[in-house]
Short mmCIF file of C-alpha atoms in Angstrom, two decimals:
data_model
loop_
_atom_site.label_atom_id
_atom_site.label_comp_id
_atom_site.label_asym_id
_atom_site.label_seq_id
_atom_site.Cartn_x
_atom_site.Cartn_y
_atom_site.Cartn_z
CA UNK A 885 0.00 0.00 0.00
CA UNK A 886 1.62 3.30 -0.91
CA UNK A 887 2.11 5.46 2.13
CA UNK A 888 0.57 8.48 2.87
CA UNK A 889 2.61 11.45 2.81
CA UNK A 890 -0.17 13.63 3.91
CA UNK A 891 -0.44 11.74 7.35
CA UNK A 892 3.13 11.23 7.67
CA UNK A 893 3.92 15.09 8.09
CA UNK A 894 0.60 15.57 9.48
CA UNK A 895 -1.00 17.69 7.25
CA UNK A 896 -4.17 17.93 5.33
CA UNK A 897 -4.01 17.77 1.13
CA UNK A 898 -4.94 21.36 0.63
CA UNK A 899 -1.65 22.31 2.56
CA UNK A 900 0.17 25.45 1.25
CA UNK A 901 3.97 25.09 0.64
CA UNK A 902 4.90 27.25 3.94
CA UNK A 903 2.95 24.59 5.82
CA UNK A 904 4.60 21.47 4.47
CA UNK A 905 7.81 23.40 5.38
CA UNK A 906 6.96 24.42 8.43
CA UNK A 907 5.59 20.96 9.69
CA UNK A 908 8.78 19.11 7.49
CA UNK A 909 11.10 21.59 10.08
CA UNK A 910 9.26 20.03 13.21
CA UNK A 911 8.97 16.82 12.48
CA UNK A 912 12.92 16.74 11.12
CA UNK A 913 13.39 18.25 14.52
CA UNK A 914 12.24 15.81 16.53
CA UNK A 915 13.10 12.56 14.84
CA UNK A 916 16.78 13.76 14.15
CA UNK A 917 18.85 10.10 14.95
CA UNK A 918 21.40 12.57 16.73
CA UNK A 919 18.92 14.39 19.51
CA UNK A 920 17.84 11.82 22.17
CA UNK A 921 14.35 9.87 21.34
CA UNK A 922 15.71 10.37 17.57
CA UNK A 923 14.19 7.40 15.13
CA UNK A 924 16.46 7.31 12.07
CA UNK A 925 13.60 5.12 10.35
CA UNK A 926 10.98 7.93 11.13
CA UNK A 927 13.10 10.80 9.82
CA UNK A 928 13.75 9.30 6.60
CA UNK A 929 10.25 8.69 5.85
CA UNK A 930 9.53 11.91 6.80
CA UNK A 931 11.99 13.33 4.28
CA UNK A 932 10.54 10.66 1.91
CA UNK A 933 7.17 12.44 2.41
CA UNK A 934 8.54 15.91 1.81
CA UNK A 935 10.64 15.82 -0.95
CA UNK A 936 7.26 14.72 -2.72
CA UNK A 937 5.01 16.99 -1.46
CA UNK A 938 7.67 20.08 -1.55
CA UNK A 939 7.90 19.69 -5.17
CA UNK A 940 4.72 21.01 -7.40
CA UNK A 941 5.04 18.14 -10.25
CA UNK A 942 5.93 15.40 -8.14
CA UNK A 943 2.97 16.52 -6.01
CA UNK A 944 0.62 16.97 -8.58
CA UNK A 945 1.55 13.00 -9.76
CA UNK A 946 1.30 11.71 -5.84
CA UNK A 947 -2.37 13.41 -6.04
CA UNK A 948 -3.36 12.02 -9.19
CA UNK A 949 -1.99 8.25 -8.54
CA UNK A 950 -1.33 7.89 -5.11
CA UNK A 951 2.28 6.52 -5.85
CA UNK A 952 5.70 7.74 -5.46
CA UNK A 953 6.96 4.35 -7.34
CA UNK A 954 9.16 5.70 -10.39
CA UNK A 955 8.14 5.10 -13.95
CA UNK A 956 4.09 4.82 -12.80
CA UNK A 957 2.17 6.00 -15.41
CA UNK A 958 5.12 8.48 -16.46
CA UNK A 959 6.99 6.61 -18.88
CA UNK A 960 10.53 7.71 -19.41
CA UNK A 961 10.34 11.10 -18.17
CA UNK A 962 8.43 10.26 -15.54
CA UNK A 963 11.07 7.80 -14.20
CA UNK A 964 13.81 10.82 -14.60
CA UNK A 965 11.54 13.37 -12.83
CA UNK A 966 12.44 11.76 -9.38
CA UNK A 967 16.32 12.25 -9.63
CA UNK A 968 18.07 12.00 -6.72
CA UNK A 969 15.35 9.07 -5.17
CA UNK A 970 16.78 6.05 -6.57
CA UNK A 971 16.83 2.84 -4.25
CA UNK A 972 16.78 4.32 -0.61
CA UNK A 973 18.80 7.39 -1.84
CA UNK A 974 17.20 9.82 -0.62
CA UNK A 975 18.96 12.65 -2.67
CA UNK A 976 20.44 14.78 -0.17
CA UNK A 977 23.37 16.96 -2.41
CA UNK A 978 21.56 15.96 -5.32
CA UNK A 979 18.17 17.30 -7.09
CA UNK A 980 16.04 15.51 -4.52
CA UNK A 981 16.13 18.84 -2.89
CA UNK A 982 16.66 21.93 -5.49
CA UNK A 983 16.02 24.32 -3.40
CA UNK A 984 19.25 24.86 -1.04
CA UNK A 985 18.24 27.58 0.46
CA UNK A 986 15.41 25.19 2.39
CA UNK A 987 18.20 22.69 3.45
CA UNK A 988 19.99 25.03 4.85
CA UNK A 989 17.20 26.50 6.55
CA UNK A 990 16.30 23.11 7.98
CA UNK A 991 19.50 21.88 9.39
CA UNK A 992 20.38 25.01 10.63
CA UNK A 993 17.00 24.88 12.71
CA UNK A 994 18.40 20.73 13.45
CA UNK A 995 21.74 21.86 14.65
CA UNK A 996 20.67 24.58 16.42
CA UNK A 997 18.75 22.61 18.43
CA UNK A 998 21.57 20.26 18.89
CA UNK A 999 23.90 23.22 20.63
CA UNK A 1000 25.81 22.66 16.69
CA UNK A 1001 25.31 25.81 15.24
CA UNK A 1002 28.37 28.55 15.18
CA UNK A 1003 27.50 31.88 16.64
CA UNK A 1004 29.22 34.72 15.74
CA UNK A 1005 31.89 35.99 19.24
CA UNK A 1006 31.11 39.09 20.35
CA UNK A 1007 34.15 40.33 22.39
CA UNK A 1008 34.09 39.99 26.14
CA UNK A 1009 32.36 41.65 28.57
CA UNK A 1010 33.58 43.55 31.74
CA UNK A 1011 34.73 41.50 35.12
CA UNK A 1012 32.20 42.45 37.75
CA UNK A 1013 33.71 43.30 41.03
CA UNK A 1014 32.35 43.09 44.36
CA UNK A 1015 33.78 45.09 47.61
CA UNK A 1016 32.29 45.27 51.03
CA UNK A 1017 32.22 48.13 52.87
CA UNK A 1018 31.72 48.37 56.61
CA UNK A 1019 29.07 50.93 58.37
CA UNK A 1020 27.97 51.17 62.20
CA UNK A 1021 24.18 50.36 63.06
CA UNK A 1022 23.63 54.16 63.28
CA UNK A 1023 24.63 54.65 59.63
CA UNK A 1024 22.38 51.58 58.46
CA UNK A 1025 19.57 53.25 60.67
CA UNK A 1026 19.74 57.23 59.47
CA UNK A 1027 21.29 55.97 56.15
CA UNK A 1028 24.77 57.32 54.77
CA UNK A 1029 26.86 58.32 51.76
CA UNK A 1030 30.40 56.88 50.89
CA UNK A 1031 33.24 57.33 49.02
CA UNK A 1032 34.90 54.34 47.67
CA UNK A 1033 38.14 53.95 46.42
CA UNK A 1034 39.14 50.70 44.57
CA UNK A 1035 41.59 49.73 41.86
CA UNK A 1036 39.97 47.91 38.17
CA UNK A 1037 40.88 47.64 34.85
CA UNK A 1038 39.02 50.74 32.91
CA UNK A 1039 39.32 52.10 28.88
CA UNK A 1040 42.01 53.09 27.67
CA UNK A 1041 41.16 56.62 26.81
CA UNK A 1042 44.46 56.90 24.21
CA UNK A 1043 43.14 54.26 21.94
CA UNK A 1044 39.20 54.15 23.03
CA UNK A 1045 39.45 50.84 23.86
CA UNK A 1046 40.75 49.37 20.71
CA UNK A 1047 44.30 48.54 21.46
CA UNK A 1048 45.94 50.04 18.72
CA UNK A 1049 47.24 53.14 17.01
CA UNK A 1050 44.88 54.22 14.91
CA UNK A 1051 47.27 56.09 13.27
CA UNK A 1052 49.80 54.02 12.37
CA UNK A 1053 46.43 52.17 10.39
CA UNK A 1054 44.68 48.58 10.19
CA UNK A 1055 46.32 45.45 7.89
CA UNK A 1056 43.40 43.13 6.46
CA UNK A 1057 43.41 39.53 8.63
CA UNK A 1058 45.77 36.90 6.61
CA UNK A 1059 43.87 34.13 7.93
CA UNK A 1060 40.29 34.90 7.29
CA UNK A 1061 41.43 37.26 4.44
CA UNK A 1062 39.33 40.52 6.27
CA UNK A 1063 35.82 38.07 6.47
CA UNK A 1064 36.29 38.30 10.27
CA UNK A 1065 35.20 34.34 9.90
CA UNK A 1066 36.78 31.44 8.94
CA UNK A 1067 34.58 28.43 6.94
CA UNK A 1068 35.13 24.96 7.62
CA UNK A 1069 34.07 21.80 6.22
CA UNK A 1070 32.15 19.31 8.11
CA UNK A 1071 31.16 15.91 7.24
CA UNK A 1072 27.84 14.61 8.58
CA UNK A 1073 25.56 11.68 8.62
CA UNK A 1074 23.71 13.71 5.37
CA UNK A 1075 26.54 15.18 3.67
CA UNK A 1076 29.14 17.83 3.35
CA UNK A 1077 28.38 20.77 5.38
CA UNK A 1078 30.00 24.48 5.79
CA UNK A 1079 30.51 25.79 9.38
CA UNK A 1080 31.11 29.28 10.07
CA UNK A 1081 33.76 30.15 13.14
CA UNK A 1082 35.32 33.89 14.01
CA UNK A 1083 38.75 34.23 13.27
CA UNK A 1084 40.79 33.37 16.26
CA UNK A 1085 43.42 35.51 15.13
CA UNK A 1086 41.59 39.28 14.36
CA UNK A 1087 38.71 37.95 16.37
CA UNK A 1088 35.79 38.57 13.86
CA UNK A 1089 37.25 42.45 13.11
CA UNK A 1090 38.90 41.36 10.14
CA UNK A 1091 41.81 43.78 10.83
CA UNK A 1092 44.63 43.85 12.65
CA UNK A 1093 46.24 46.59 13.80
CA UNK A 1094 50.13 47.56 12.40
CA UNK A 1095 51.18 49.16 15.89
CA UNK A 1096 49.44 48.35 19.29
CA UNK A 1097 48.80 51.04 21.43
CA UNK A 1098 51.61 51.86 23.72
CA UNK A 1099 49.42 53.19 26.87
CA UNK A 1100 47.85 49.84 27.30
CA UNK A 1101 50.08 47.69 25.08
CA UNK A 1102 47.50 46.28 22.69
CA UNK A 1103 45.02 45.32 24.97
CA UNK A 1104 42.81 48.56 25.29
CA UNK A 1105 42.48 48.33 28.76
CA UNK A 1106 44.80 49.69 31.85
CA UNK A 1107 44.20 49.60 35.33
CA UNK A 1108 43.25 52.69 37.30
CA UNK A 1109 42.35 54.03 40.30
CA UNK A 1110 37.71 54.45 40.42
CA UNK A 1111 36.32 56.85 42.77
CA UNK A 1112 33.00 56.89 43.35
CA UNK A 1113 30.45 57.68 45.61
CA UNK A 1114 27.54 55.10 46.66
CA UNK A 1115 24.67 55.91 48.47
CA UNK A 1116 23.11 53.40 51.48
CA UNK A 1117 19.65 53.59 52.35
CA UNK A 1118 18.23 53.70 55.87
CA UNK A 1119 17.45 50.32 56.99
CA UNK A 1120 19.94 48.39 54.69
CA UNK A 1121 20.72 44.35 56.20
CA UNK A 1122 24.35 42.99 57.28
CA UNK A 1123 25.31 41.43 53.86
CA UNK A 1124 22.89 43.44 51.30
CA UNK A 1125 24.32 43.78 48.09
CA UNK A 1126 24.09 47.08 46.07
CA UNK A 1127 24.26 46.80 42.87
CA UNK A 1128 26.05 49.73 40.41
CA UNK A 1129 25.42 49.16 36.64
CA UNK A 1130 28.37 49.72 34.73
CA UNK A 1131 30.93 50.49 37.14
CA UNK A 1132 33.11 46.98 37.12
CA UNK A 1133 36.34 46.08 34.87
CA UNK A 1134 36.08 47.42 31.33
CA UNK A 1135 35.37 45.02 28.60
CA UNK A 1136 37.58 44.23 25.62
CA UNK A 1137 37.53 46.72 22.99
CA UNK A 1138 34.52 49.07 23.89
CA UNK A 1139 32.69 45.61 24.99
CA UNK A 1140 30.19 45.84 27.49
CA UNK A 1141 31.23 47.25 31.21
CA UNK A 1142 30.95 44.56 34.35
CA UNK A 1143 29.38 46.04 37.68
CA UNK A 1144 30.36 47.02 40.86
CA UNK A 1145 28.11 44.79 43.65
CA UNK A 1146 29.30 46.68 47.24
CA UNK A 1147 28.91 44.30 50.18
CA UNK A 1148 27.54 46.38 53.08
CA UNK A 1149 28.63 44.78 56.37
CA UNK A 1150 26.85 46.67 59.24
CA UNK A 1151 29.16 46.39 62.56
CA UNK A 1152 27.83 44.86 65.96
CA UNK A 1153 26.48 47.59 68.59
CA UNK A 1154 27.27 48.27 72.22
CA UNK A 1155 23.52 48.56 73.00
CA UNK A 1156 21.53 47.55 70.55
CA UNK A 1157 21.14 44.04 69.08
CA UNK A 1158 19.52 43.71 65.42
CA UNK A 1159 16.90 41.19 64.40
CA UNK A 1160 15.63 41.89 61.04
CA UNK A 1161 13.88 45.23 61.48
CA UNK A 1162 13.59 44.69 65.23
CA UNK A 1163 16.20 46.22 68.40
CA UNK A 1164 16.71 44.65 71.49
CA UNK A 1165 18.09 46.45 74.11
CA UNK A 1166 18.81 44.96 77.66
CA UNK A 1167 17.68 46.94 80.94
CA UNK A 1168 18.52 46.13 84.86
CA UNK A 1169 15.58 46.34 86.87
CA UNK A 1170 15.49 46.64 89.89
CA UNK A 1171 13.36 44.54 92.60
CA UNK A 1172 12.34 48.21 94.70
CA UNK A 1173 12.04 49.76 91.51
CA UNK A 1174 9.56 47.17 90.24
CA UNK A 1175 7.35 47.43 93.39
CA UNK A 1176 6.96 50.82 93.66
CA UNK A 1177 5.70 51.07 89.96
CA UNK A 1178 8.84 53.68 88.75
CA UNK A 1179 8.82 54.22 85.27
CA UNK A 1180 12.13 53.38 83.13
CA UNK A 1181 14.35 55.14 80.65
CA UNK A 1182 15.21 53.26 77.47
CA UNK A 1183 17.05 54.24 75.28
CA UNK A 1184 16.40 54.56 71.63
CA UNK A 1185 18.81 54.58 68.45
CA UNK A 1186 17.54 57.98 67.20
CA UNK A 1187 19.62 59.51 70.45
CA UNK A 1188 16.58 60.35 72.65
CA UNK A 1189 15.21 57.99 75.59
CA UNK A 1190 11.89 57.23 76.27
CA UNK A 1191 9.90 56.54 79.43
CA UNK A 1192 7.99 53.33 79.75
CA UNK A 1193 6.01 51.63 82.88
CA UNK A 1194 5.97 48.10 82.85
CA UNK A 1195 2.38 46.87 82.61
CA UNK A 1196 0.60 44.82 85.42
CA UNK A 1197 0.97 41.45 85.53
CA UNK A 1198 3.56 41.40 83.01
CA UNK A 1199 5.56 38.11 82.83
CA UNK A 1200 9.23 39.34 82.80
CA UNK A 1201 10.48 36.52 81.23
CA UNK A 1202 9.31 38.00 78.16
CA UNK A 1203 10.46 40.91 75.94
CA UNK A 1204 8.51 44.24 76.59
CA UNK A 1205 7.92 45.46 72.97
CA UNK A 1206 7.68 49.40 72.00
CA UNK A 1207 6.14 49.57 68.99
CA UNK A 1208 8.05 51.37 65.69
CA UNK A 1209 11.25 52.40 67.35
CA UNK A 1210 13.15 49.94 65.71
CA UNK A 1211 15.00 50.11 62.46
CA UNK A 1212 13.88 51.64 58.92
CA UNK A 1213 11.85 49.15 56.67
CA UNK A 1214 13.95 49.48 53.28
CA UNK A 1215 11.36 51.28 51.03
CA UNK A 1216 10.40 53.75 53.98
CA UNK A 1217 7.40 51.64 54.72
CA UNK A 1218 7.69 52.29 58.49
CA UNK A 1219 9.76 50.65 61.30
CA UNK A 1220 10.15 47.51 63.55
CA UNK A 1221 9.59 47.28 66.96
CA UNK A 1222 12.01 48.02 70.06
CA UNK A 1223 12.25 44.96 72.48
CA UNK A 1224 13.27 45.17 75.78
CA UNK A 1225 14.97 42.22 77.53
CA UNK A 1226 14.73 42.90 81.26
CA UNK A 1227 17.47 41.36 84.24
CA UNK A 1228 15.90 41.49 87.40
CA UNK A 1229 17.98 42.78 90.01
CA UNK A 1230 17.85 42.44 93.71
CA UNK A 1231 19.01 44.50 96.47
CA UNK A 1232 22.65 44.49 98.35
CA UNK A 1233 20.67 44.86 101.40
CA UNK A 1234 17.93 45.56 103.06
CA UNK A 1235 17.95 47.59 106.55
CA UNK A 1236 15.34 46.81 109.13
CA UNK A 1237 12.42 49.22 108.38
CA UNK A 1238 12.78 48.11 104.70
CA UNK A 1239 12.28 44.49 105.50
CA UNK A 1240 9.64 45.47 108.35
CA UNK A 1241 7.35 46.97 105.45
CA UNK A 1242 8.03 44.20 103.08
CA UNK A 1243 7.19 41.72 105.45
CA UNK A 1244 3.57 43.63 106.22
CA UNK A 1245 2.92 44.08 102.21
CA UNK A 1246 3.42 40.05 102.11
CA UNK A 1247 1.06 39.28 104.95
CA UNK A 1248 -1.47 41.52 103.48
CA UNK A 1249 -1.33 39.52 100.41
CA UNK A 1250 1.02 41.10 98.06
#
């Protein structure tokens, strides 16, 4: 029974060229014997199907006799209209396919997929750096501004990056002969097949320079001194990166710049201890104190102090917690909490009128 090409690319009979292509391309895809899952039978018969179909008089014949057997109902020039599909030879080089242009296409779609395909190098871009710079807890609270000084590899302003004398003028590439790329033959499981690769030796410019540059000896690039001035938000964490676009090593010959990531370590406090957005300060307090209801300074990291009364029946095992006098929410979206930790502490001593009224509050049911 004569096999329907039709069904084999999935298609219906009143498909247009650029749909036989098109589902040829995705079918050739995924069959491919080289890609994992590949079936080598499949993707024959598949190209079986379309170099019938992709051709308008062997077409027409398929439709009218539902064969692709050479010499039926052609005669002699039907037999010699399927060049290039004798015996299993399926015509690849040859006139089974005379349009190059769609081979091409098709295994460059193939190899692409495959990881095959040459790309063009671009030259490369900028080393980012990364530098940490240390701030105290009142910096990351009120914010700050810093200078930073660090040493990277920038343009080289003589040449503009390009590593040569422009004067002294360009020589056209011997090896690639100024295309920039180099072509190369490759043999594959269909045929002979050109790959295009950048010249290793001008690196795809096709030129190379008669005199390097003598600031930065050819390689358009010296190391200099960067001064620059980064701002830190209130609020920032221990660790938090900040990101500068642009500012990193230069890349090769006006390629694009790498950027600067400063590490902002925030130094541990005398007083305060962070969590997240959240202080904790620790406070004595004292037994007397406690009794007689006293209210208690705490300090705050803004510089003032604030007065507080602990609340009745408070357990002091926990954290007393002052709402938003803790540290900046990044964004300016408010601020934690302060949390005081409290120590209780007793007395040296008590003298005998002291312990005379503590002993009558306890009787009387303190």
């Amino acid at each position: 029974m004569a096999r329907d090409y039709y069904q084999i690319l999935g298609i219906s009979k009143g498909a247009t060229d650029e749909e036989i292509k098109k589902a040829y391309r995705k079918l050739a895809h995924q069959y491919h014997p080289d890609k994992p899952g590949g079936d080598e039978g499949k993707f024959k018969e598949i190209n079986e199907a379309y170099q019938v179909l992709s051709d308008k008089n062997k077409r027409s014949n398929y439709d009218r006799f539902g064969t692709a057997e050479p010499g039926f109902g052609f005669g002699s020039q039907g037999a010699q209209g399927w060049g290039g599909f004798n015996g299993g030879d399926f015509g690849f080089g040859g006139e089974g396919f005379r349009d190059m242009g769609d081979l091409e296409d098709i295994f460059e779609t193939i190899f692409e997929g495959m990881g095959v395909k040459p790309k063009r190098r671009t030259y490369e871009r900028g080393s980012d750096l990364e530098i940490a710079e240390q701030i105290t807890l009142e910096e990351a609270f009120r914010g700050t501004t810093r200078n930073i000084k660090f040493t990277a590899r920038v343009l080289c302003e003589v040449c503009k990056g390009q590593g040569a004398d422009t004067a002294a003028g360009f020589s056209s590439c011997t090896v690639c002969g100024g295309q920039g790329e180099i072509r190369e033959q490759k043999r594959t499981f269909f045929g002979n097949f050109s790959q295009v690769k950048t010249c290793s030796k001008c690196r795809g410019v096709g030129q190379i320079p008669n005199k390097a540059c003598r600031s930065c000896s050819g390689t358009g690039r010296i190391s200099s001194e960067r001064d620059i001035k980064v701002e830190i938000l209130p609020g920032v964490e221990d660790g938090q990166l900040i990101k500068i676009t642009g500012m990193g090593e230069a890349g090769e010959r006006g390629a694009t710049a790498g950027d600067l990531y400063v590490r902002v370590r925030v130094r541990p406090h005398a007083v305060f201890e962070r969590q997240g957005t959240n202080l904790m300060v620790k406070k004595d307090l004292n037994v007397i104190d406690l009794l007689l209801g006293k209210k208690l300074e705490i300090p705050t990291m803004a510089g003032g102090k604030i007065k507080i009364e602990i609340p009745t029946h408070f357990n002091l095992k926990e954290n007393l917690r002052i709402p938003h006098e803790g540290m900046p929410k990044l964004g300016g979206h408010g601020r934690g909490d302060l949390l005081v930790n409290f120590t209780i502490k007793a007395p040296k001593k008590l003298d005998e009128k002291a312990r005379n009224i503590l002993e009558e509050l306890n009787n009387g049911g303190l």
